[in-house]
């Protein structure tokens, strides 16, 4: 999917909601456990109930790998279902991969070719040659971890770094996550980059937008983890919206009963309506 | 497997060789492609030919994931084969995972419980709560990326960082990879940590040993990528050897003919003999 198609979907649906499919068998409605593939059946029901309210789905690979081959089959069925039934949806493999060049190529093949996701999350620690193999795929998107939403983000990502390489050298000491943003901009096919930026510190978005004004940001941490949608939009939205706000648990685990899909729709609808309101106000102000 | 059992194996086999199982269907002997599971058959032949010369095998998950469910089945068959036929072998899932706490727990479950690997490689970018779920498993080992062997290692890992958190605060500016080593030492169950340190700059090992004198280091980059075994051992070996030297392509792709397993043994034997010689000399010098 192209970025333009994603922006069009945001305008059509008046939503920039991403639903995280992090399926834990201990948390889904017990009546599903009797089915042959409870993970897929759960995902299918959530997707059927929310696909007109969300522009993206984000299965986290950990939750599938934990169930071995069965889990991998559930992942494949889930992505195939979205691609066949709802090809207008932007799909994200939340896999946080990254390895040396030829190995990253294999990961890119796994997620972009074999599974046919539109995008994959990638960790930046191993640098340029660990990310560029993902960027080489046309109309596929690489979502680089910048500032994550967890407590451990403050262990390394916010440390000040200096002694940088190449073009960034003149720019002086800055937090590691900002250096990741800066450095990644000069990588080959960097127009295929998006970034993960957690919602927990909304004011950080102002600085981030100075470095990557045009890029899409995938934002976890709104809701359950304490981030505010209003604040994130205030500092992080650009002329193309430029935000995908992820919600996982608040939507998919809204109920453990037989009404779980309806309840997930109610939660997704609340978020979509809040987003529509923000888009309406922003349109009046700055013309999005 | 406990660290003591690993050290015993190193002494018995007079080897600290790890064989990387990075199986690319384009590089294996063509006659295997007619078999039902060429990846597993290739691995099985390599393992049968080299298990007495190596103390560890390291399948890289990317090379299995690239083939989808079939690949995941090959990975499961490979690890099961090693665990059943050669339980004395230390197994490494080279997966470079890492995510927020509850998600990392799912990855730990995938590799330690479902697949039953002895260890898994983990990326440090997301900090403490992304790594501690792996460390919680008894007699399982978490191999944290510190300084990798690729060119991109110099994009972020060797930048100088300052403004660190907690106990490390007094220690002043240092390269990011050293900060990763320092910080990780205070995490819960840090005795279950090992580290990835590339061989490309052997003199770095002297500084690294000042920070983590007792930890095992998994060392890629000897041979094909230009690192010297002698130099790495000179600076990196400790009283328990403390090194696992990985070789992938030089061993597994030694021949593309029907003699591929024999040829892989010849290459592994060369490395084991060089290691035995180093151990013999070091024993005379410092009593390993």
Coordinates of C-alpha atoms in Angstrom, one line a residue:
Chain A
X1 CA 0.0 0.0 0.0
X2 CA 1.3 3.5 -0.8
X3 CA 1.4 6.3 1.8
X4 CA -1.2 8.2 -0.3
X5 CA -3.6 5.3 -0.2
X6 CA -3.2 5.2 3.6
X7 CA -3.9 8.9 3.9
X8 CA -7.0 8.5 1.7
X9 CA -8.3 5.8 4.0
X10 CA -7.8 8.1 7.0
X11 CA -9.9 10.7 5.3
X12 CA -12.6 8.3 4.2
X13 CA -12.9 6.6 7.6
X14 CA -12.2 9.8 9.6
X15 CA -10.0 7.6 11.7
X16 CA -6.3 7.0 12.3
X17 CA -6.9 4.0 14.6
X18 CA -4.6 1.0 14.6
X19 CA -5.9 -2.1 16.4
X20 CA -3.2 -4.3 18.0
X21 CA -3.9 -8.0 17.7
X22 CA -2.0 -9.3 20.7
X23 CA -3.9 -12.4 21.4
X24 CA -3.3 -14.2 24.6
X25 CA -5.3 -17.5 25.0
X26 CA -5.6 -16.7 28.7
X27 CA -7.4 -13.5 28.0
X28 CA -9.9 -14.3 25.2
X29 CA -13.5 -15.5 25.8
X30 CA -13.3 -19.1 27.1
X31 CA -16.0 -20.3 24.6
X32 CA -13.6 -19.8 21.7
X33 CA -11.1 -22.2 23.2
X34 CA -13.2 -25.2 22.0
X35 CA -12.6 -24.1 18.3
X36 CA -9.8 -25.5 16.2
X37 CA -8.0 -22.2 15.8
X38 CA -9.1 -19.9 18.7
X39 CA -6.6 -17.2 17.9
X40 CA -7.7 -16.8 14.3
X41 CA -11.4 -17.0 15.2
X42 CA -10.9 -14.3 17.8
X43 CA -9.0 -12.0 15.3
X44 CA -11.6 -12.6 12.6
X45 CA -14.4 -11.6 14.9
X46 CA -12.5 -8.4 16.1
X47 CA -11.7 -7.5 12.5
X48 CA -15.3 -8.1 11.3
X49 CA -16.5 -5.9 14.1
X50 CA -14.1 -3.0 13.7
X51 CA -12.7 -2.8 10.1
X52 CA -14.8 0.3 9.2
X53 CA -13.5 2.1 12.3
X54 CA -9.8 1.3 12.0
X55 CA -7.3 2.0 9.2
X56 CA -4.7 -0.5 10.4
X57 CA -4.2 -3.8 12.2
X58 CA -1.1 -4.7 14.0
X59 CA -0.5 -8.4 15.0
X60 CA 2.4 -8.6 17.4
X61 CA 4.4 -11.7 16.3
X62 CA 5.4 -12.7 19.8
X63 CA 1.8 -13.6 20.6
X64 CA 1.8 -16.0 17.7
X65 CA 5.3 -17.4 18.1
X66 CA 4.5 -18.3 21.7
X67 CA 2.2 -21.0 20.3
X68 CA 4.8 -22.5 17.9
X69 CA 3.7 -23.7 14.5
X70 CA 0.0 -23.5 15.4
X71 CA 0.6 -19.8 16.2
X72 CA 2.4 -19.2 13.0
X73 CA -0.5 -20.7 11.1
X74 CA -2.9 -18.4 13.0
X75 CA -0.7 -15.4 12.0
X76 CA -0.8 -16.5 8.3
X77 CA -4.6 -17.0 8.4
X78 CA -5.1 -13.6 10.1
X79 CA -3.0 -11.6 7.5
X80 CA -4.6 -13.5 4.6
X81 CA -8.0 -12.8 6.0
X82 CA -7.3 -9.0 6.2
X83 CA -5.7 -8.9 2.7
X84 CA -8.6 -10.8 1.1
X85 CA -11.6 -9.3 2.9
X86 CA -10.3 -5.8 3.6
X87 CA -7.5 -4.9 1.2
X88 CA -7.9 -1.2 2.1
X89 CA -6.5 -1.9 5.6
X90 CA -2.8 -1.1 6.3
X91 CA -1.2 -4.1 7.9
X92 CA 1.7 -4.0 10.4
X93 CA 3.8 -6.9 11.5
X94 CA 4.9 -5.8 14.9
X95 CA 8.0 -8.0 14.9
X96 CA 10.8 -5.6 16.0
X97 CA 13.3 -7.5 13.9
X98 CA 16.8 -6.4 12.8
X99 CA 20.0 -8.3 11.9
X100 CA 23.1 -8.0 9.7
X101 CA 22.4 -7.3 6.0
X102 CA 21.8 -10.7 4.4
X103 CA 19.8 -11.8 7.5
X104 CA 17.6 -8.7 7.5
X105 CA 16.9 -9.5 3.9
X106 CA 15.5 -12.8 5.0
X107 CA 13.2 -11.1 7.5
X108 CA 12.0 -8.7 4.9
X109 CA 11.2 -11.6 2.6
X110 CA 9.3 -13.3 5.5
X111 CA 7.1 -10.3 6.3
X112 CA 6.8 -8.5 2.9
X113 CA 6.7 -11.5 0.5
X114 CA 5.7 -14.7 2.3
X115 CA 3.2 -13.1 4.7
X116 CA 2.5 -10.0 2.5
X117 CA 2.3 -7.4 5.3
X118 CA 2.4 -3.7 4.3
X119 CA 4.9 -2.9 7.0
X120 CA 7.1 -4.3 9.7
X121 CA 8.6 -2.8 12.9
X122 CA 12.4 -2.9 13.0
X123 CA 14.9 -2.2 15.9
X124 CA 17.6 0.3 15.1
X125 CA 20.5 -0.9 17.3
X126 CA 22.4 -2.6 14.5
X127 CA 22.4 0.4 12.3
X128 CA 22.1 1.2 8.6
X129 CA 22.8 -2.2 7.0
X130 CA 20.3 -3.9 9.3
X131 CA 17.5 -1.6 8.1
X132 CA 18.2 -0.9 4.5
X133 CA 17.2 -4.4 3.3
X134 CA 13.7 -3.7 4.5
X135 CA 13.6 -0.3 2.8
X136 CA 14.4 -1.8 -0.6
X137 CA 10.8 -3.1 -1.0
X138 CA 8.6 -0.8 -3.0
X139 CA 5.3 0.3 -1.4
X140 CA 6.3 -1.5 1.8
X141 CA 7.0 0.4 4.9
X142 CA 9.6 0.0 7.6
X143 CA 8.6 1.3 11.0
X144 CA 11.7 2.0 13.0
X145 CA 11.7 2.0 16.8
X146 CA 12.6 5.5 18.0
X147 CA 11.1 6.2 21.4
X148 CA 9.1 3.3 22.8
X149 CA 6.3 3.6 25.3
X150 CA 7.8 1.4 28.0
X151 CA 9.7 2.3 31.2
X152 CA 12.9 0.8 29.7
X153 CA 12.8 3.5 27.0
X154 CA 14.7 5.6 29.5
X155 CA 17.5 3.2 29.9
X156 CA 19.2 3.9 26.5
X157 CA 16.9 5.8 24.1
X158 CA 16.9 9.1 26.0
X159 CA 20.7 9.1 26.8
X160 CA 22.5 11.9 25.2
X161 CA 24.9 10.8 22.4
X162 CA 27.8 12.5 20.7
X163 CA 30.5 11.6 18.3
X164 CA 28.1 10.8 15.5
X165 CA 29.0 9.7 12.0
X166 CA 28.8 11.4 8.7
X167 CA 26.3 14.2 8.0
X168 CA 24.9 14.2 11.4
X169 CA 28.3 15.0 12.9
X170 CA 27.8 18.7 13.2
X171 CA 24.6 18.6 15.0
X172 CA 25.9 18.2 18.6
X173 CA 24.8 16.0 21.5
X174 CA 21.2 14.9 21.5
X175 CA 19.1 12.0 22.8
X176 CA 19.8 8.6 21.2
X177 CA 16.2 8.4 19.8
X178 CA 16.6 11.7 18.1
X179 CA 19.9 10.6 16.7
X180 CA 18.2 7.5 15.3
X181 CA 15.6 9.7 13.6
X182 CA 18.4 12.0 12.2
X183 CA 20.7 9.2 11.0
X184 CA 17.9 7.2 9.4
X185 CA 16.9 10.0 7.2
X186 CA 20.1 9.6 5.1
X187 CA 19.6 5.9 4.5
X188 CA 18.7 4.6 1.1
X189 CA 14.9 4.7 0.3
X190 CA 14.3 6.5 3.6
X191 CA 11.0 7.7 2.2
X192 CA 9.8 4.2 3.1
X193 CA 10.4 4.8 6.8
X194 CA 7.8 5.4 9.6
X195 CA 8.7 5.5 13.3
X196 CA 7.4 4.1 16.5
X197 CA 7.0 7.0 19.1
X198 CA 5.3 6.2 22.4
X199 CA 2.5 8.4 23.7
X200 CA 3.7 8.6 27.2
X201 CA 5.5 11.9 26.8
X202 CA 3.3 13.9 24.3
X203 CA 5.5 17.0 24.5
X204 CA 8.3 15.1 22.9
X205 CA 6.3 15.1 19.7
X206 CA 7.1 18.7 19.1
X207 CA 10.8 18.1 18.9
X208 CA 10.3 14.9 16.9
X209 CA 8.2 16.8 14.3
X210 CA 11.2 19.2 13.8
X211 CA 13.3 16.2 12.7
X212 CA 10.7 14.2 10.8
X213 CA 7.9 16.6 9.8
X214 CA 6.4 14.4 7.1
X215 CA 6.8 10.9 8.3
X216 CA 4.0 8.7 9.7
X217 CA 4.4 7.9 13.4
X218 CA 3.0 4.7 14.9
X219 CA 2.0 5.6 18.5
X220 CA 1.5 3.0 21.2
X221 CA 0.7 3.9 24.8
X222 CA -2.5 5.9 24.4
X223 CA -5.1 4.8 27.0
X224 CA -4.0 1.8 29.1
X225 CA -0.4 3.0 29.3
X226 CA -1.4 6.6 30.2
X227 CA -0.9 8.7 27.0
X228 CA -3.5 11.2 25.9
X229 CA -4.9 11.2 22.4
X230 CA -5.6 14.9 22.5
X231 CA -2.0 15.8 23.6
X232 CA -0.4 13.5 21.0
X233 CA -2.5 15.0 18.2
X234 CA -1.7 18.6 19.4
X235 CA 2.0 18.1 19.1
X236 CA 2.3 15.2 16.6
X237 CA -0.2 15.7 13.8
X238 CA 0.9 17.1 10.5
X239 CA -0.9 18.1 7.3
X240 CA -1.5 14.5 6.3
X241 CA -2.4 13.5 9.9
X242 CA 0.8 11.5 10.0
X243 CA -0.3 9.5 13.0
X244 CA -1.4 5.9 13.5
X245 CA -2.7 5.6 17.1
X246 CA -2.5 2.0 18.3
X247 CA -4.8 0.5 20.9
X248 CA -4.6 -3.2 21.7
X249 CA -6.0 -4.4 25.1
X250 CA -8.6 -1.6 25.6
X251 CA -10.3 -2.7 22.4
X252 CA -9.7 -6.4 22.0
X253 CA -10.3 -7.4 25.6
X254 CA -13.3 -5.1 26.2
X255 CA -15.3 -8.2 27.2
X256 CA -14.5 -11.8 28.0
X257 CA -18.1 -12.8 27.2
X258 CA -19.9 -13.9 24.0
X259 CA -20.4 -10.2 23.3
X260 CA -16.6 -9.6 23.0
X261 CA -16.8 -8.5 19.3
X262 CA -19.7 -6.0 19.9
X263 CA -17.9 -4.6 23.0
X264 CA -14.6 -4.2 21.0
X265 CA -16.6 -2.3 18.4
X266 CA -18.0 0.0 21.1
X267 CA -14.4 0.8 22.3
X268 CA -13.1 1.3 18.8
X269 CA -16.1 3.5 18.0
X270 CA -15.3 5.7 21.0
X271 CA -11.8 6.2 19.7
X272 CA -12.9 6.8 16.1
X273 CA -15.4 9.4 17.3
X274 CA -12.7 11.2 19.3
X275 CA -10.5 11.1 16.3
X276 CA -13.2 12.4 14.0
X277 CA -13.8 15.3 16.4
X278 CA -10.0 16.1 16.4
X279 CA -9.9 15.9 12.6
X280 CA -12.9 18.2 12.4
X281 CA -11.4 20.8 14.7
X282 CA -8.0 20.6 13.1
X283 CA -9.5 21.0 9.7
X284 CA -11.1 24.2 10.7
X285 CA -7.8 25.4 12.2
X286 CA -5.1 24.3 9.8
X287 CA -7.0 22.7 6.9
X288 CA -6.3 18.9 7.3
Chain B
X1 CA 21.9 -26.1 30.4
X2 CA 23.9 -24.5 33.3
X3 CA 27.0 -22.4 32.6
X4 CA 29.1 -25.0 34.4
X5 CA 27.9 -27.8 32.1
X6 CA 28.8 -25.6 29.1
X7 CA 32.3 -25.0 30.5
X8 CA 32.7 -28.8 31.1
X9 CA 31.8 -29.4 27.4
X10 CA 34.4 -26.9 26.3
X11 CA 37.0 -28.7 28.4
X12 CA 35.9 -32.2 27.1
X13 CA 35.8 -31.2 23.4
X14 CA 38.7 -28.8 23.6
X15 CA 36.6 -26.5 21.5
X16 CA 34.5 -23.3 22.0
X17 CA 33.1 -23.4 18.5
X18 CA 29.5 -22.5 17.7
X19 CA 28.2 -23.4 14.3
X20 CA 25.7 -21.0 12.8
X21 CA 22.8 -22.7 11.0
X22 CA 21.8 -20.0 8.5
X23 CA 20.3 -22.1 5.8
X24 CA 19.6 -20.5 2.5
X25 CA 18.0 -22.8 -0.1
X26 CA 20.0 -21.0 -2.8
X27 CA 23.2 -22.1 -1.2
X28 CA 22.7 -25.7 -0.1
X29 CA 23.7 -28.6 -2.3
X30 CA 21.1 -28.9 -5.1
X31 CA 20.5 -32.6 -4.6
X32 CA 18.9 -31.9 -1.2
X33 CA 16.1 -29.8 -2.8
X34 CA 14.3 -32.9 -3.9
X35 CA 13.8 -34.0 -0.3
X36 CA 10.6 -33.1 1.6
X37 CA 12.4 -30.9 4.1
X38 CA 15.7 -29.8 2.6
X39 CA 16.5 -27.3 5.4
X40 CA 16.2 -29.9 8.1
X41 CA 18.0 -32.6 6.1
X42 CA 20.9 -30.1 5.5
X43 CA 21.1 -29.2 9.2
X44 CA 20.9 -32.8 10.3
X45 CA 23.8 -33.8 8.1
X46 CA 25.9 -30.8 9.3
X47 CA 25.1 -31.6 12.9
X48 CA 26.0 -35.3 12.5
X49 CA 29.3 -34.4 10.9
X50 CA 30.4 -31.7 13.4
X51 CA 28.7 -32.4 16.8
X52 CA 31.9 -33.7 18.4
X53 CA 33.9 -30.6 17.3
X54 CA 31.4 -27.9 18.3
X55 CA 29.9 -27.0 21.7
X56 CA 27.0 -24.9 20.3
X57 CA 24.7 -24.6 17.4
X58 CA 23.0 -21.3 16.5
X59 CA 20.1 -21.4 14.0
X60 CA 19.2 -17.8 12.9
X61 CA 15.4 -17.6 13.0
X62 CA 15.3 -15.2 9.9
X63 CA 16.4 -18.0 7.6
X64 CA 13.5 -20.2 8.8
X65 CA 10.9 -17.5 8.9
X66 CA 11.6 -16.6 5.3
X67 CA 10.1 -19.9 4.4
X68 CA 6.9 -19.4 6.4
X69 CA 5.2 -22.3 8.2
X70 CA 7.5 -24.8 6.4
X71 CA 10.5 -22.9 7.8
X72 CA 9.1 -22.9 11.3
X73 CA 8.6 -26.7 11.1
X74 CA 12.2 -27.0 9.9
X75 CA 13.4 -25.0 12.9
X76 CA 11.4 -27.1 15.3
X77 CA 12.7 -30.3 13.8
X78 CA 16.3 -29.0 14.0
X79 CA 16.1 -28.0 17.7
X80 CA 14.3 -31.3 18.6
X81 CA 17.0 -33.3 16.7
X82 CA 19.8 -31.5 18.7
X83 CA 18.1 -31.9 22.0
X84 CA 17.3 -35.6 21.5
X85 CA 20.5 -36.8 19.8
X86 CA 23.0 -34.4 21.4
X87 CA 21.7 -33.0 24.7
X88 CA 25.2 -32.0 25.6
X89 CA 25.1 -29.2 22.9
X90 CA 24.4 -25.6 24.0
X91 CA 21.6 -24.3 21.7
X92 CA 21.2 -20.6 20.7
X93 CA 18.1 -19.2 19.0
X94 CA 19.6 -16.2 17.1
X95 CA 16.4 -14.3 17.1
X96 CA 17.4 -10.8 18.3
X97 CA 14.0 -10.3 19.9
X98 CA 12.9 -7.6 22.4
X99 CA 9.6 -5.9 23.2
X100 CA 7.7 -4.4 26.1
X101 CA 7.5 -6.6 29.2
X102 CA 4.4 -8.8 28.6
X103 CA 5.4 -9.2 24.9
X104 CA 9.0 -10.2 25.7
X105 CA 7.5 -12.8 28.1
X106 CA 5.7 -14.3 25.1
X107 CA 9.0 -14.5 23.1
X108 CA 10.7 -16.1 26.1
X109 CA 8.0 -18.7 26.2
X110 CA 8.4 -19.3 22.5
X111 CA 12.1 -19.9 22.6
X112 CA 12.6 -21.4 26.1
X113 CA 9.5 -23.4 26.5
X114 CA 7.9 -24.2 23.1
X115 CA 11.1 -24.7 21.2
X116 CA 13.3 -25.5 24.3
X117 CA 16.4 -23.6 23.3
X118 CA 19.1 -23.0 26.0
X119 CA 19.5 -19.4 25.0
X120 CA 18.2 -16.6 22.8
X121 CA 19.8 -13.4 21.4
X122 CA 18.0 -10.2 22.5
X123 CA 18.3 -6.6 21.4
X124 CA 18.9 -4.0 24.1
X125 CA 17.2 -0.9 22.6
X126 CA 14.0 -1.1 24.7
X127 CA 15.9 -1.5 28.0
X128 CA 15.4 -3.3 31.2
X129 CA 11.8 -4.4 31.1
X130 CA 12.2 -5.7 27.6
X131 CA 15.1 -8.1 28.7
X132 CA 14.2 -9.1 32.3
X133 CA 11.3 -11.5 31.2
X134 CA 14.0 -13.6 29.4
X135 CA 16.3 -13.5 32.4
X136 CA 13.5 -15.0 34.6
X137 CA 14.0 -18.5 33.2
X138 CA 16.3 -20.7 35.3
X139 CA 19.2 -22.4 33.5
X140 CA 18.3 -20.4 30.3
X141 CA 20.6 -17.7 28.9
X142 CA 19.9 -14.4 27.4
X143 CA 22.5 -13.2 24.9
X144 CA 22.3 -9.4 24.7
X145 CA 23.6 -7.6 21.7
X146 CA 26.4 -5.3 22.7
X147 CA 28.8 -4.7 19.9
X148 CA 27.8 -6.4 16.6
X149 CA 30.1 -7.4 13.8
X150 CA 28.5 -5.4 11.0
X151 CA 29.3 -2.0 9.5
X152 CA 26.1 -0.6 11.0
X153 CA 27.5 -1.2 14.5
X154 CA 29.3 2.1 14.2
X155 CA 26.0 4.0 13.6
X156 CA 24.8 3.9 17.2
X157 CA 26.6 1.3 19.3
X158 CA 29.9 3.2 19.4
X159 CA 28.5 6.7 19.9
X160 CA 29.4 8.2 23.3
X161 CA 26.5 8.5 25.7
X162 CA 26.1 10.5 28.8
X163 CA 23.3 11.4 31.2
X164 CA 22.7 7.8 32.3
X165 CA 20.3 6.5 34.9
X166 CA 20.7 5.1 38.4
X167 CA 23.9 3.5 39.5
X168 CA 25.7 4.0 36.3
X169 CA 25.3 7.8 36.5
X170 CA 28.7 8.5 38.1
X171 CA 30.6 6.7 35.4
X172 CA 30.9 9.4 32.7
X173 CA 30.6 9.4 29.0
X174 CA 31.3 6.0 27.3
X175 CA 30.3 4.2 24.1
X176 CA 26.7 3.0 24.0
X177 CA 27.7 -0.7 23.8
X178 CA 29.7 -0.3 27.0
X179 CA 26.8 1.5 28.7
X180 CA 24.6 -1.5 27.6
X181 CA 27.1 -3.8 29.3
X182 CA 27.2 -1.7 32.5
X183 CA 23.5 -1.1 32.8
X184 CA 22.6 -4.7 32.1
X185 CA 24.7 -5.9 35.1
X186 CA 22.2 -4.4 37.6
X187 CA 19.1 -6.1 36.0
X188 CA 17.4 -8.9 37.9
X189 CA 18.9 -12.3 37.3
X190 CA 21.8 -10.7 35.3
X191 CA 23.8 -13.9 36.0
X192 CA 21.8 -15.4 33.1
X193 CA 23.3 -12.8 30.7
X194 CA 25.8 -13.4 28.0
X195 CA 26.7 -10.9 25.3
X196 CA 27.2 -10.7 21.5
X197 CA 30.6 -9.0 20.8
X198 CA 31.8 -9.0 17.2
X199 CA 35.3 -10.1 16.4
X200 CA 36.0 -7.2 13.9
X201 CA 37.8 -5.1 16.5
X202 CA 39.7 -7.6 18.8
X203 CA 41.3 -4.9 20.9
X204 CA 37.8 -3.8 22.1
X205 CA 37.7 -7.1 24.1
X206 CA 40.2 -5.8 26.6
X207 CA 37.9 -2.9 27.6
X208 CA 34.9 -5.2 27.5
X209 CA 36.5 -7.7 29.9
X210 CA 37.0 -4.8 32.4
X211 CA 33.2 -4.5 32.5
X212 CA 32.1 -8.1 32.2
X213 CA 35.1 -10.2 33.3
X214 CA 33.1 -13.4 33.9
X215 CA 30.4 -13.4 31.3
X216 CA 30.3 -15.6 28.2
X217 CA 30.7 -13.7 24.9
X218 CA 29.2 -15.0 21.7
X219 CA 31.6 -13.8 19.0
X220 CA 30.5 -13.6 15.3
X221 CA 32.7 -12.2 12.6
X222 CA 35.8 -14.5 12.8
X223 CA 36.9 -15.7 9.4
X224 CA 34.6 -14.5 6.6
X225 CA 34.0 -11.1 8.2
X226 CA 37.7 -10.6 8.9
X227 CA 38.2 -11.1 12.7
X228 CA 41.2 -13.1 14.0
X229 CA 40.6 -16.0 16.4
X230 CA 44.0 -15.5 17.9
X231 CA 43.5 -11.9 18.6
X232 CA 40.0 -12.4 20.1
X233 CA 41.3 -15.0 22.4
X234 CA 44.3 -12.9 23.4
X235 CA 42.0 -10.1 24.6
X236 CA 38.7 -11.8 25.3
X237 CA 39.4 -15.2 27.0
X238 CA 38.9 -15.6 30.8
X239 CA 39.6 -18.3 33.3
X240 CA 36.6 -20.3 32.1
X241 CA 37.4 -19.6 28.4
X242 CA 34.2 -17.3 28.4
X243 CA 34.0 -17.3 24.6
X244 CA 31.8 -19.0 22.0
X245 CA 33.2 -18.3 18.5
X246 CA 30.6 -18.5 15.8
X247 CA 31.2 -19.6 12.3
X248 CA 28.4 -20.0 9.8
X249 CA 29.1 -19.8 6.1
X250 CA 32.8 -21.0 6.3
X251 CA 31.6 -24.3 7.8
X252 CA 28.1 -25.0 6.4
X253 CA 28.8 -23.9 2.8
X254 CA 32.3 -25.5 2.6
X255 CA 31.0 -27.5 -0.5
X256 CA 27.9 -27.5 -2.6
X257 CA 28.5 -31.1 -3.6
X258 CA 27.4 -34.4 -2.2
X259 CA 30.5 -34.2 0.1
X260 CA 29.1 -31.1 1.8
X261 CA 28.9 -32.7 5.3
X262 CA 32.5 -34.1 5.1
X263 CA 33.8 -30.7 3.9
X264 CA 31.9 -28.9 6.7
X265 CA 33.6 -31.3 9.1
X266 CA 37.1 -30.5 7.7
X267 CA 36.4 -26.8 8.2
X268 CA 35.1 -27.3 11.7
X269 CA 38.1 -29.5 12.5
X270 CA 40.5 -26.8 11.4
X271 CA 38.8 -24.4 13.8
X272 CA 38.6 -26.9 16.7
X273 CA 42.3 -27.7 16.3
X274 CA 43.2 -24.0 16.3
X275 CA 41.1 -23.7 19.5
X276 CA 42.8 -26.7 21.1
X277 CA 46.2 -25.2 20.4
X278 CA 45.1 -21.9 22.0
X279 CA 43.7 -23.7 25.0
X280 CA 46.9 -25.7 25.4
X281 CA 49.1 -22.6 25.3
X282 CA 46.8 -20.6 27.6
X283 CA 46.7 -23.5 30.0
X284 CA 50.5 -23.4 30.3
X285 CA 50.4 -19.6 30.7
X286 CA 47.4 -18.9 33.0
X287 CA 46.1 -22.3 33.8
X288 CA 42.8 -22.5 31.9

